[in-house]
Amino acid sequence: MDKNFKELGIKENICKALDIRGIVKPTEVQEKTIVPALEGKNIIAQSQTGTGKTLAYVLPMMEKINYDNKELQGLVLAPTHELTMQIHNTILDLKKDANISCNAASLVGSGNITRQIEKLKSKPQIATGSSGRVVDLIKRKKLKVHNVKFLVIDEFDKLLDKDNINDIKFIIKSLDNKVQIIMVSATTDEKTLDMAKSLMSEAEIIKVSSSDLTINSNITHEFFLCDPRKKVEFLRKVVHWERAKKTLVFVNNNYDVELTLDKLKYHNINCDSICGNISKEDRKNAIEGFRRGKVNVLIASDVGARGLDIKGITHVVNLDMPKSEKDYVHRAGRVARGENTGKCISLVVPKELSLIEKYEKIFNVKITEKVLYKGQILDYED
């Protein structure tokens, strides 16, 4: 990769806006996506978490919007409130720093629909939202999408599942048949990829890594062999020894999320949690506290952490081993964003040792065994 954003076709004012934020060199997915996107091609792009997929579609979208036309032209769909707002905020930051006169709206299911309808009266040219809320607004005839020329489906592996596919099909059917469609995700499978292809014509497939199970080489992997009853005790000692500033802890079910939270709070650990059954308001507060550093440890299930994108996470701890290779990729990918380094620590019971060996082979990484001895973390010695 040796091209800069200007050479990819991005205007000077947007390049300067990127420069303000220290973004001067396109990532691989950005370099491979921006040019065909500017050419109007339909795209299905797969690239691991933290590789810059958002800018890969936001930049060409902002280039192609006609800002003299006060109609909705760009529509971005995402599966979670957090991801939707992150995309929306990226657009707001760019338009401010690039001095672009552009109206943008966020249309998430957790938001007040009356306020959103009022916001739509300002005629946004770009809207970011959840598929359910967008469908609702279209059916109410409050969101006019006939002039949309740029549709993005972020995390399409989630939005094309059985719970969301009907909404996606309705939205696409509501748009002009010449709409340009871009779908991006960190992971996918053949069935979902075939579904994505069926929703557009002549899609260009972009796959950055040779495997969707590639892990950032800046991540250090470690594991501790421990008694399942003492995992939380291990967690407390590891967090203390590592002096971890921002730790994301994964467990496999909602009950254990709350149980772990209660145990850590009992020991005065500054922590909070997110899981699939938490209220949207509590979820929002927990994530914001973690993002701002008011909370040092955030406990999550895989569902609860979907779409979570917080800078500065230094450690990921698997209190429970992930159920699949795909989940290990998603979890580990929360650290070492971009050029940063990070650590992924797994607490395993004896029967899970085979998983360590399996993941080492699949990901081509070394997962080093560590031991706790008198409050210190040491390398394991046979």
mmCIF file of C-alpha atoms in Angstrom:
data_model
loop_
_atom_site.group_PDB
_atom_site.id
_atom_site.type_symbol
_atom_site.label_atom_id
_atom_site.label_comp_id
_atom_site.label_asym_id
_atom_site.label_seq_id
_atom_site.Cartn_x
_atom_site.Cartn_y
_atom_site.Cartn_z
ATOM 1 C CA MET A 1 0.000 0.000 0.000
ATOM 2 C CA ASP A 2 1.662 3.174 -1.135
ATOM 3 C CA LYS A 3 -1.158 5.526 -2.122
ATOM 4 C CA ASN A 4 -2.455 8.376 0.011
ATOM 5 C CA PHE A 5 -6.113 9.401 0.302
ATOM 6 C CA LYS A 6 -5.785 12.152 -2.313
ATOM 7 C CA GLU A 7 -4.399 9.670 -4.827
ATOM 8 C CA LEU A 8 -7.393 7.434 -4.147
ATOM 9 C CA GLY A 9 -9.713 10.266 -5.201
ATOM 10 C CA ILE A 10 -10.556 11.934 -1.895
ATOM 11 C CA LYS A 11 -10.820 15.735 -2.060
ATOM 12 C CA GLU A 12 -8.297 17.995 -0.366
ATOM 13 C CA ASN A 13 -10.655 19.285 2.337
ATOM 14 C CA ILE A 14 -11.520 15.773 3.491
ATOM 15 C CA CYS A 15 -7.845 14.749 3.382
ATOM 16 C CA LYS A 16 -7.069 17.687 5.681
ATOM 17 C CA ALA A 17 -9.901 16.615 7.993
ATOM 18 C CA LEU A 18 -8.357 13.149 8.193
ATOM 19 C CA ASP A 19 -4.933 14.662 8.801
ATOM 20 C CA ILE A 20 -6.321 16.598 11.780
ATOM 21 C CA ARG A 21 -7.203 13.246 13.344
ATOM 22 C CA GLY A 22 -3.831 11.719 12.551
ATOM 23 C CA ILE A 23 -5.149 9.581 9.700
ATOM 24 C CA VAL A 24 -2.685 10.040 6.854
ATOM 25 C CA LYS A 25 -2.280 6.584 5.315
ATOM 26 C CA PRO A 26 -5.143 4.396 4.063
ATOM 27 C CA THR A 27 -5.449 0.918 5.519
ATOM 28 C CA GLU A 28 -5.587 -2.020 3.133
ATOM 29 C CA VAL A 29 -9.382 -2.283 3.194
ATOM 30 C CA GLN A 30 -9.668 1.465 2.570
ATOM 31 C CA GLU A 31 -7.288 1.372 -0.380
ATOM 32 C CA LYS A 32 -9.097 -1.583 -1.919
ATOM 33 C CA THR A 33 -12.608 -0.217 -1.326
ATOM 34 C CA ILE A 34 -12.481 3.549 -1.929
ATOM 35 C CA VAL A 35 -11.628 3.500 -5.655
ATOM 36 C CA PRO A 36 -14.337 1.027 -6.779
ATOM 37 C CA ALA A 37 -16.801 2.766 -4.443
ATOM 38 C CA LEU A 38 -16.089 6.110 -6.107
ATOM 39 C CA GLU A 39 -16.605 4.383 -9.466
ATOM 40 C CA GLY A 40 -20.113 3.443 -8.367
ATOM 41 C CA LYS A 41 -19.568 -0.302 -8.017
ATOM 42 C CA ASN A 42 -21.477 -2.528 -5.635
ATOM 43 C CA ILE A 43 -19.082 -3.947 -3.044
ATOM 44 C CA ILE A 44 -18.972 -6.727 -0.473
ATOM 45 C CA ALA A 45 -15.926 -6.144 1.747
ATOM 46 C CA GLN A 46 -14.638 -8.393 4.495
ATOM 47 C CA SER A 47 -11.870 -7.239 6.800
ATOM 48 C CA GLN A 48 -11.103 -7.957 10.425
ATOM 49 C CA THR A 49 -12.176 -5.735 13.308
ATOM 50 C CA GLY A 50 -10.206 -2.508 13.717
ATOM 51 C CA THR A 51 -8.974 -2.206 10.114
ATOM 52 C CA GLY A 52 -10.858 0.958 9.169
ATOM 53 C CA LYS A 53 -13.961 -0.379 7.413
ATOM 54 C CA THR A 54 -16.084 2.601 8.477
ATOM 55 C CA LEU A 55 -13.942 5.157 6.646
ATOM 56 C CA ALA A 56 -13.694 2.768 3.697
ATOM 57 C CA TYR A 57 -17.339 3.530 2.888
ATOM 58 C CA VAL A 58 -17.914 6.878 4.654
ATOM 59 C CA LEU A 59 -15.228 8.662 2.603
ATOM 60 C CA PRO A 60 -16.580 7.730 -0.853
ATOM 61 C CA MET A 61 -20.136 8.358 0.345
ATOM 62 C CA MET A 62 -19.247 11.886 1.457
ATOM 63 C CA GLU A 63 -17.459 12.434 -1.850
ATOM 64 C CA LYS A 64 -20.511 11.406 -3.859
ATOM 65 C CA ILE A 65 -23.187 13.342 -1.962
ATOM 66 C CA ASN A 66 -24.559 16.396 -3.786
ATOM 67 C CA TYR A 67 -24.742 18.873 -0.919
ATOM 68 C CA ASP A 68 -26.807 21.334 -2.945
ATOM 69 C CA ASN A 69 -29.522 18.700 -3.088
ATOM 70 C CA LYS A 70 -31.433 18.707 0.214
ATOM 71 C CA GLU A 71 -32.680 15.144 -0.189
ATOM 72 C CA LEU A 72 -31.572 11.979 1.573
ATOM 73 C CA GLN A 73 -28.830 10.441 -0.581
ATOM 74 C CA GLY A 74 -26.749 8.267 1.760
ATOM 75 C CA LEU A 75 -28.208 5.617 4.075
ATOM 76 C CA VAL A 76 -26.096 3.500 6.461
ATOM 77 C CA LEU A 77 -27.583 0.552 8.366
ATOM 78 C CA ALA A 78 -25.942 -1.053 11.411
ATOM 79 C CA PRO A 79 -27.104 -3.749 13.861
ATOM 80 C CA THR A 80 -26.518 -2.002 17.202
ATOM 81 C CA HIS A 81 -27.092 1.384 18.799
ATOM 82 C CA GLU A 82 -23.395 1.778 19.594
ATOM 83 C CA LEU A 83 -22.137 1.048 16.091
ATOM 84 C CA THR A 84 -24.823 3.268 14.569
ATOM 85 C CA MET A 85 -23.785 6.199 16.771
ATOM 86 C CA GLN A 86 -20.075 5.602 16.117
ATOM 87 C CA ILE A 87 -20.696 5.822 12.370
ATOM 88 C CA HIS A 88 -22.887 8.892 12.829
ATOM 89 C CA ASN A 89 -20.223 10.607 14.948
ATOM 90 C CA THR A 90 -17.543 9.785 12.360
ATOM 91 C CA ILE A 91 -19.667 11.557 9.735
ATOM 92 C CA LEU A 92 -20.245 14.565 12.013
ATOM 93 C CA ASP A 93 -16.516 14.860 12.795
ATOM 94 C CA LEU A 94 -15.561 14.697 9.122
ATOM 95 C CA LYS A 95 -18.122 17.237 7.974
ATOM 96 C CA LYS A 96 -17.045 19.633 10.713
ATOM 97 C CA ASP A 97 -13.299 19.334 10.074
ATOM 98 C CA ALA A 98 -13.736 19.357 6.285
ATOM 99 C CA ASN A 99 -16.096 22.341 6.492
ATOM 100 C CA ILE A 100 -18.842 20.513 4.601
ATOM 101 C CA SER A 101 -22.387 21.862 4.762
ATOM 102 C CA CYS A 102 -24.175 18.580 5.342
ATOM 103 C CA ASN A 103 -27.123 17.504 7.447
ATOM 104 C CA ALA A 104 -26.874 14.060 9.050
ATOM 105 C CA ALA A 105 -29.397 12.173 11.170
ATOM 106 C CA SER A 106 -29.197 9.120 13.417
ATOM 107 C CA LEU A 107 -32.269 6.886 13.396
ATOM 108 C CA VAL A 108 -31.764 4.215 16.056
ATOM 109 C CA GLY A 109 -34.513 2.091 17.507
ATOM 110 C CA SER A 110 -33.731 3.239 21.036
ATOM 111 C CA GLY A 111 -34.166 6.907 20.095
ATOM 112 C CA ASN A 112 -37.318 8.968 20.467
ATOM 113 C CA ILE A 113 -39.175 8.541 17.181
ATOM 114 C CA THR A 114 -41.012 11.863 17.515
ATOM 115 C CA ARG A 115 -37.712 13.717 17.776
ATOM 116 C CA GLN A 116 -36.334 11.749 14.862
ATOM 117 C CA ILE A 117 -39.314 12.670 12.697
ATOM 118 C CA GLU A 118 -38.748 16.306 13.669
ATOM 119 C CA LYS A 119 -35.049 15.981 12.757
ATOM 120 C CA LEU A 120 -35.993 14.636 9.334
ATOM 121 C CA LYS A 121 -37.721 17.948 8.594
ATOM 122 C CA SER A 122 -34.227 19.486 8.356
ATOM 123 C CA LYS A 123 -33.730 17.284 5.262
ATOM 124 C CA PRO A 124 -30.596 15.286 6.100
ATOM 125 C CA GLN A 125 -28.504 14.156 3.159
ATOM 126 C CA ILE A 126 -27.081 11.237 5.168
ATOM 127 C CA ALA A 127 -28.886 9.028 7.685
ATOM 128 C CA THR A 128 -27.453 6.285 9.873
ATOM 129 C CA GLY A 129 -29.844 3.921 11.561
ATOM 130 C CA SER A 130 -31.093 0.534 12.638
ATOM 131 C CA SER A 131 -33.013 -1.423 10.023
ATOM 132 C CA GLY A 132 -36.146 -1.699 12.164
ATOM 133 C CA ARG A 133 -36.443 2.036 12.793
ATOM 134 C CA VAL A 134 -35.712 2.862 9.148
ATOM 135 C CA VAL A 135 -38.474 0.477 8.021
ATOM 136 C CA ASP A 136 -40.867 2.044 10.537
ATOM 137 C CA LEU A 137 -40.131 5.570 9.278
ATOM 138 C CA ILE A 138 -40.471 4.544 5.623
ATOM 139 C CA LYS A 139 -43.846 2.904 6.318
ATOM 140 C CA ARG A 140 -44.995 6.043 8.138
ATOM 141 C CA LYS A 141 -43.936 8.012 5.044
ATOM 142 C CA LYS A 142 -41.661 10.150 7.218
ATOM 143 C CA LEU A 143 -38.416 8.979 5.615
ATOM 144 C CA LYS A 144 -38.261 9.575 1.878
ATOM 145 C CA VAL A 145 -35.721 7.280 0.305
ATOM 146 C CA HIS A 146 -36.451 7.615 -3.425
ATOM 147 C CA ASN A 147 -33.308 9.737 -3.948
ATOM 148 C CA VAL A 148 -30.943 7.490 -1.942
ATOM 149 C CA LYS A 149 -28.057 6.567 -4.226
ATOM 150 C CA PHE A 150 -25.638 5.082 -1.663
ATOM 151 C CA LEU A 151 -26.688 2.284 0.732
ATOM 152 C CA VAL A 152 -24.301 0.752 3.274
ATOM 153 C CA ILE A 153 -25.007 -2.360 5.337
ATOM 154 C CA ASP A 154 -22.400 -2.588 8.101
ATOM 155 C CA GLU A 155 -21.872 -5.957 9.810
ATOM 156 C CA PHE A 156 -23.942 -7.606 7.087
ATOM 157 C CA ASP A 157 -23.336 -11.001 8.683
ATOM 158 C CA LYS A 158 -25.670 -9.829 11.448
ATOM 159 C CA LEU A 159 -28.131 -7.789 9.368
ATOM 160 C CA LEU A 160 -28.716 -10.578 6.855
ATOM 161 C CA ASP A 161 -29.649 -13.124 9.527
ATOM 162 C CA LYS A 162 -33.186 -14.466 9.943
ATOM 163 C CA ASP A 163 -34.123 -11.736 12.431
ATOM 164 C CA ASN A 164 -33.208 -8.835 10.140
ATOM 165 C CA ILE A 165 -33.310 -10.024 6.525
ATOM 166 C CA ASN A 166 -36.950 -9.075 5.900
ATOM 167 C CA ASP A 167 -36.269 -5.481 6.997
ATOM 168 C CA ILE A 168 -33.209 -5.307 4.729
ATOM 169 C CA LYS A 169 -35.160 -6.638 1.757
ATOM 170 C CA PHE A 170 -37.961 -4.120 2.392
ATOM 171 C CA ILE A 171 -35.488 -1.231 2.532
ATOM 172 C CA ILE A 172 -33.706 -2.264 -0.664
ATOM 173 C CA LYS A 173 -37.040 -2.715 -2.448
ATOM 174 C CA SER A 174 -38.006 0.821 -1.337
ATOM 175 C CA LEU A 175 -34.917 2.321 -2.992
ATOM 176 C CA ASP A 176 -34.252 3.148 -6.619
ATOM 177 C CA ASN A 177 -33.052 0.048 -8.465
ATOM 178 C CA LYS A 178 -29.877 1.913 -9.472
ATOM 179 C CA VAL A 179 -28.793 2.417 -5.853
ATOM 180 C CA GLN A 180 -25.155 1.584 -5.112
ATOM 181 C CA ILE A 181 -24.852 -0.972 -2.308
ATOM 182 C CA ILE A 182 -21.817 -1.547 -0.096
ATOM 183 C CA MET A 183 -21.776 -4.280 2.534
ATOM 184 C CA VAL A 184 -18.964 -4.725 5.043
ATOM 185 C CA SER A 185 -18.241 -7.148 7.872
ATOM 186 C CA ALA A 186 -15.388 -8.628 9.875
ATOM 187 C CA THR A 187 -16.558 -12.193 9.308
ATOM 188 C CA THR A 188 -19.044 -14.079 7.186
ATOM 189 C CA ASP A 189 -19.851 -17.538 5.862
ATOM 190 C CA GLU A 190 -20.741 -18.859 2.408
ATOM 191 C CA LYS A 191 -24.496 -18.827 3.044
ATOM 192 C CA THR A 192 -24.481 -15.194 4.175
ATOM 193 C CA LEU A 193 -22.147 -14.206 1.347
ATOM 194 C CA ASP A 194 -24.532 -15.789 -1.172
ATOM 195 C CA MET A 195 -27.414 -13.891 0.407
ATOM 196 C CA ALA A 196 -25.458 -10.620 0.130
ATOM 197 C CA LYS A 197 -24.720 -11.276 -3.542
ATOM 198 C CA SER A 198 -28.394 -11.973 -4.250
ATOM 199 C CA LEU A 199 -29.365 -8.498 -3.003
ATOM 200 C CA MET A 200 -27.256 -6.624 -5.557
ATOM 201 C CA SER A 201 -26.000 -6.980 -9.085
ATOM 202 C CA GLU A 202 -22.376 -7.626 -10.038
ATOM 203 C CA ALA A 203 -20.808 -7.057 -6.637
ATOM 204 C CA GLU A 204 -17.055 -6.650 -6.342
ATOM 205 C CA ILE A 205 -15.801 -8.949 -3.571
ATOM 206 C CA ILE A 206 -13.021 -7.526 -1.416
ATOM 207 C CA LYS A 207 -11.391 -9.804 1.131
ATOM 208 C CA VAL A 208 -8.419 -8.191 2.800
ATOM 209 C CA SER A 209 -6.980 -11.156 4.656
ATOM 210 C CA SER A 210 -6.418 -14.607 3.265
ATOM 211 C CA SER A 211 -8.615 -15.859 6.068
ATOM 212 C CA ASP A 212 -11.408 -14.329 8.085
ATOM 213 C CA LEU A 213 -9.655 -15.820 11.112
ATOM 214 C CA THR A 214 -6.553 -13.633 10.887
ATOM 215 C CA ILE A 215 -5.580 -11.876 14.117
ATOM 216 C CA ASN A 216 -3.607 -8.648 14.489
ATOM 217 C CA SER A 217 0.050 -9.521 15.144
ATOM 218 C CA ASN A 218 0.249 -6.712 17.735
ATOM 219 C CA ILE A 219 -1.792 -8.814 20.180
ATOM 220 C CA THR A 220 -0.010 -10.887 22.854
ATOM 221 C CA HIS A 221 -1.873 -14.079 23.789
ATOM 222 C CA GLU A 222 -1.628 -15.720 27.222
ATOM 223 C CA PHE A 223 -3.575 -18.279 29.234
ATOM 224 C CA PHE A 224 -3.848 -19.432 32.837
ATOM 225 C CA LEU A 225 -4.918 -22.911 33.869
ATOM 226 C CA CYS A 226 -7.248 -22.541 36.838
ATOM 227 C CA ASP A 227 -10.025 -24.030 38.918
ATOM 228 C CA PRO A 228 -13.402 -22.853 37.515
ATOM 229 C CA ARG A 229 -14.457 -21.787 41.017
ATOM 230 C CA LYS A 230 -11.455 -19.464 41.267
ATOM 231 C CA LYS A 231 -11.716 -17.721 37.904
ATOM 232 C CA VAL A 232 -12.958 -14.419 39.307
ATOM 233 C CA GLU A 233 -10.162 -14.467 41.896
ATOM 234 C CA PHE A 234 -7.695 -15.014 39.045
ATOM 235 C CA LEU A 235 -9.299 -12.166 37.134
ATOM 236 C CA ARG A 236 -8.891 -9.750 40.057
ATOM 237 C CA LYS A 237 -5.228 -10.635 40.491
ATOM 238 C CA VAL A 238 -4.485 -10.451 36.766
ATOM 239 C CA VAL A 239 -6.090 -7.015 36.427
ATOM 240 C CA HIS A 240 -4.146 -5.803 39.472
ATOM 241 C CA TRP A 241 -0.801 -7.229 38.319
ATOM 242 C CA GLU A 242 -1.174 -6.025 34.745
ATOM 243 C CA ARG A 243 -2.201 -2.562 35.952
ATOM 244 C CA ALA A 244 -4.749 -2.762 33.169
ATOM 245 C CA LYS A 245 -6.280 0.625 32.397
ATOM 246 C CA LYS A 246 -9.150 -0.659 30.283
ATOM 247 C CA THR A 247 -10.115 -4.344 30.450
ATOM 248 C CA LEU A 248 -12.946 -6.008 28.535
ATOM 249 C CA VAL A 249 -13.994 -9.313 30.142
ATOM 250 C CA PHE A 250 -15.988 -11.893 28.184
ATOM 251 C CA VAL A 251 -18.287 -14.557 29.602
ATOM 252 C CA ASN A 252 -20.622 -16.867 27.693
ATOM 253 C CA ASN A 253 -24.027 -16.148 29.207
ATOM 254 C CA ASN A 254 -26.004 -13.311 30.759
ATOM 255 C CA TYR A 255 -26.274 -14.939 34.191
ATOM 256 C CA ASP A 256 -22.491 -15.155 34.534
ATOM 257 C CA VAL A 257 -22.148 -11.524 33.420
ATOM 258 C CA GLU A 258 -24.172 -10.388 36.416
ATOM 259 C CA LEU A 259 -22.573 -12.919 38.771
ATOM 260 C CA THR A 260 -19.078 -11.759 37.802
ATOM 261 C CA LEU A 261 -20.102 -8.117 38.156
ATOM 262 C CA ASP A 262 -21.398 -8.700 41.678
ATOM 263 C CA LYS A 263 -18.222 -10.552 42.736
ATOM 264 C CA LEU A 264 -15.918 -7.856 41.380
ATOM 265 C CA LYS A 265 -17.943 -5.055 42.951
ATOM 266 C CA TYR A 266 -17.755 -6.893 46.286
ATOM 267 C CA HIS A 267 -13.978 -6.539 46.028
ATOM 268 C CA ASN A 268 -14.271 -2.845 45.121
ATOM 269 C CA ILE A 269 -13.260 -3.295 41.476
ATOM 270 C CA ASN A 270 -14.432 -0.327 39.394
ATOM 271 C CA CYS A 271 -16.573 -2.234 36.883
ATOM 272 C CA ASP A 272 -19.815 -2.410 34.911
ATOM 273 C CA SER A 273 -21.467 -4.818 32.495
ATOM 274 C CA ILE A 274 -23.309 -5.170 29.193
ATOM 275 C CA CYS A 275 -25.221 -8.234 28.049
ATOM 276 C CA GLY A 276 -28.079 -9.177 25.766
ATOM 277 C CA ASN A 277 -30.897 -8.553 28.257
ATOM 278 C CA ILE A 278 -29.723 -5.186 29.642
ATOM 279 C CA SER A 279 -31.877 -2.079 29.080
ATOM 280 C CA LYS A 280 -30.643 0.250 26.350
ATOM 281 C CA GLU A 281 -30.216 3.092 28.836
ATOM 282 C CA ASP A 282 -28.103 0.996 31.234
ATOM 283 C CA ARG A 283 -26.075 -0.293 28.302
ATOM 284 C CA LYS A 284 -25.435 3.217 27.045
ATOM 285 C CA ASN A 285 -24.338 4.402 30.514
ATOM 286 C CA ALA A 286 -22.031 1.402 31.030
ATOM 287 C CA ILE A 287 -20.311 1.879 27.678
ATOM 288 C CA GLU A 288 -19.929 5.622 28.150
ATOM 289 C CA GLY A 289 -18.428 5.105 31.610
ATOM 290 C CA PHE A 290 -15.939 2.609 30.168
ATOM 291 C CA ARG A 291 -15.104 4.873 27.230
ATOM 292 C CA ARG A 292 -14.446 7.876 29.510
ATOM 293 C CA GLY A 293 -12.345 5.858 31.961
ATOM 294 C CA LYS A 294 -14.790 6.082 34.842
ATOM 295 C CA VAL A 295 -15.007 2.285 34.688
ATOM 296 C CA ASN A 296 -11.833 0.199 34.296
ATOM 297 C CA VAL A 297 -13.402 -3.216 33.757
ATOM 298 C CA LEU A 298 -16.373 -3.921 31.486
ATOM 299 C CA ILE A 299 -17.917 -7.402 31.573
ATOM 300 C CA ALA A 300 -19.752 -8.526 28.448
ATOM 301 C CA SER A 301 -21.308 -11.398 26.598
ATOM 302 C CA ASP A 302 -20.552 -11.824 22.883
ATOM 303 C CA VAL A 303 -24.040 -10.545 22.014
ATOM 304 C CA GLY A 304 -23.712 -7.605 24.387
ATOM 305 C CA ALA A 305 -20.365 -6.555 22.877
ATOM 306 C CA ARG A 306 -21.541 -6.742 19.267
ATOM 307 C CA GLY A 307 -20.633 -3.516 17.473
ATOM 308 C CA LEU A 308 -18.651 -2.222 20.441
ATOM 309 C CA ASP A 309 -15.783 -0.012 19.257
ATOM 310 C CA ILE A 310 -13.906 1.710 22.069
ATOM 311 C CA LYS A 311 -10.411 3.080 21.677
ATOM 312 C CA GLY A 312 -7.727 2.341 24.230
ATOM 313 C CA ILE A 313 -8.779 -1.122 25.396
ATOM 314 C CA THR A 314 -5.524 -2.617 26.702
ATOM 315 C CA HIS A 315 -6.667 -6.086 27.768
ATOM 316 C CA VAL A 316 -9.287 -8.631 26.798
ATOM 317 C CA VAL A 317 -9.880 -11.442 29.294
ATOM 318 C CA ASN A 318 -11.779 -14.592 28.349
ATOM 319 C CA LEU A 319 -13.272 -15.584 31.690
ATOM 320 C CA ASP A 320 -15.030 -18.245 29.630
ATOM 321 C CA MET A 321 -13.376 -19.565 26.500
ATOM 322 C CA PRO A 322 -15.170 -18.450 23.327
ATOM 323 C CA LYS A 323 -17.519 -20.971 21.760
ATOM 324 C CA SER A 324 -15.993 -20.658 18.298
ATOM 325 C CA GLU A 325 -12.921 -19.465 16.419
ATOM 326 C CA LYS A 326 -14.994 -16.594 15.048
ATOM 327 C CA ASP A 327 -15.809 -15.421 18.586
ATOM 328 C CA TYR A 328 -12.121 -15.547 19.545
ATOM 329 C CA VAL A 329 -11.343 -13.254 16.593
ATOM 330 C CA HIS A 330 -14.078 -10.797 17.586
ATOM 331 C CA ARG A 331 -12.972 -10.756 21.212
ATOM 332 C CA ALA A 332 -9.232 -10.438 20.615
ATOM 333 C CA GLY A 333 -9.883 -7.770 17.978
ATOM 334 C CA ARG A 334 -11.085 -5.345 20.647
ATOM 335 C CA VAL A 335 -7.463 -4.610 21.562
ATOM 336 C CA ALA A 336 -4.524 -3.518 19.400
ATOM 337 C CA ARG A 337 -6.626 -1.352 17.107
ATOM 338 C CA GLY A 338 -4.560 -0.007 14.229
ATOM 339 C CA GLU A 339 -0.899 0.105 15.274
ATOM 340 C CA ASN A 340 -1.557 -0.215 19.029
ATOM 341 C CA THR A 341 -0.553 -3.240 21.081
ATOM 342 C CA GLY A 342 -2.730 -5.226 23.458
ATOM 343 C CA LYS A 343 -3.123 -8.476 25.344
ATOM 344 C CA CYS A 344 -5.704 -11.257 25.163
ATOM 345 C CA ILE A 345 -5.750 -13.448 28.294
ATOM 346 C CA SER A 346 -7.761 -16.667 28.607
ATOM 347 C CA LEU A 347 -8.640 -18.415 31.869
ATOM 348 C CA VAL A 348 -9.040 -22.081 31.040
ATOM 349 C CA VAL A 349 -9.954 -25.293 32.834
ATOM 350 C CA PRO A 350 -8.076 -28.538 32.030
ATOM 351 C CA LYS A 351 -10.631 -29.810 29.507
ATOM 352 C CA GLU A 352 -10.189 -26.588 27.476
ATOM 353 C CA LEU A 353 -6.448 -27.018 26.883
ATOM 354 C CA SER A 354 -7.232 -28.600 23.526
ATOM 355 C CA LEU A 355 -8.856 -25.314 22.494
ATOM 356 C CA ILE A 356 -5.623 -23.461 23.204
ATOM 357 C CA GLU A 357 -3.732 -25.818 20.907
ATOM 358 C CA LYS A 358 -6.467 -25.558 18.274
ATOM 359 C CA TYR A 359 -6.484 -21.747 18.255
ATOM 360 C CA GLU A 360 -2.686 -21.616 18.117
ATOM 361 C CA LYS A 361 -2.759 -23.646 14.913
ATOM 362 C CA ILE A 362 -5.701 -21.852 13.300
ATOM 363 C CA PHE A 363 -4.454 -18.332 14.023
ATOM 364 C CA ASN A 364 -0.738 -19.149 13.779
ATOM 365 C CA VAL A 365 -0.081 -17.465 17.132
ATOM 366 C CA LYS A 366 1.664 -18.472 20.339
ATOM 367 C CA ILE A 367 -0.627 -18.553 23.389
ATOM 368 C CA THR A 368 1.817 -18.538 26.293
ATOM 369 C CA GLU A 369 0.960 -20.278 29.535
ATOM 370 C CA LYS A 370 1.342 -18.136 32.658
ATOM 371 C CA VAL A 371 0.990 -18.900 36.366
ATOM 372 C CA LEU A 372 0.076 -16.860 39.420
ATOM 373 C CA TYR A 373 2.590 -17.282 42.227
ATOM 374 C CA LYS A 374 2.413 -15.228 45.411
ATOM 375 C CA GLY A 375 0.567 -12.445 43.614
ATOM 376 C CA GLN A 376 2.990 -12.350 40.704
ATOM 377 C CA ILE A 377 2.482 -13.466 37.109
ATOM 378 C CA LEU A 378 5.267 -15.759 35.959
ATOM 379 C CA ASP A 379 6.003 -17.872 32.897
ATOM 380 C CA TYR A 380 4.973 -21.485 33.333
ATOM 381 C CA GLU A 381 7.893 -23.889 33.667
ATOM 382 C CA ASP A 382 7.524 -27.647 33.248
#
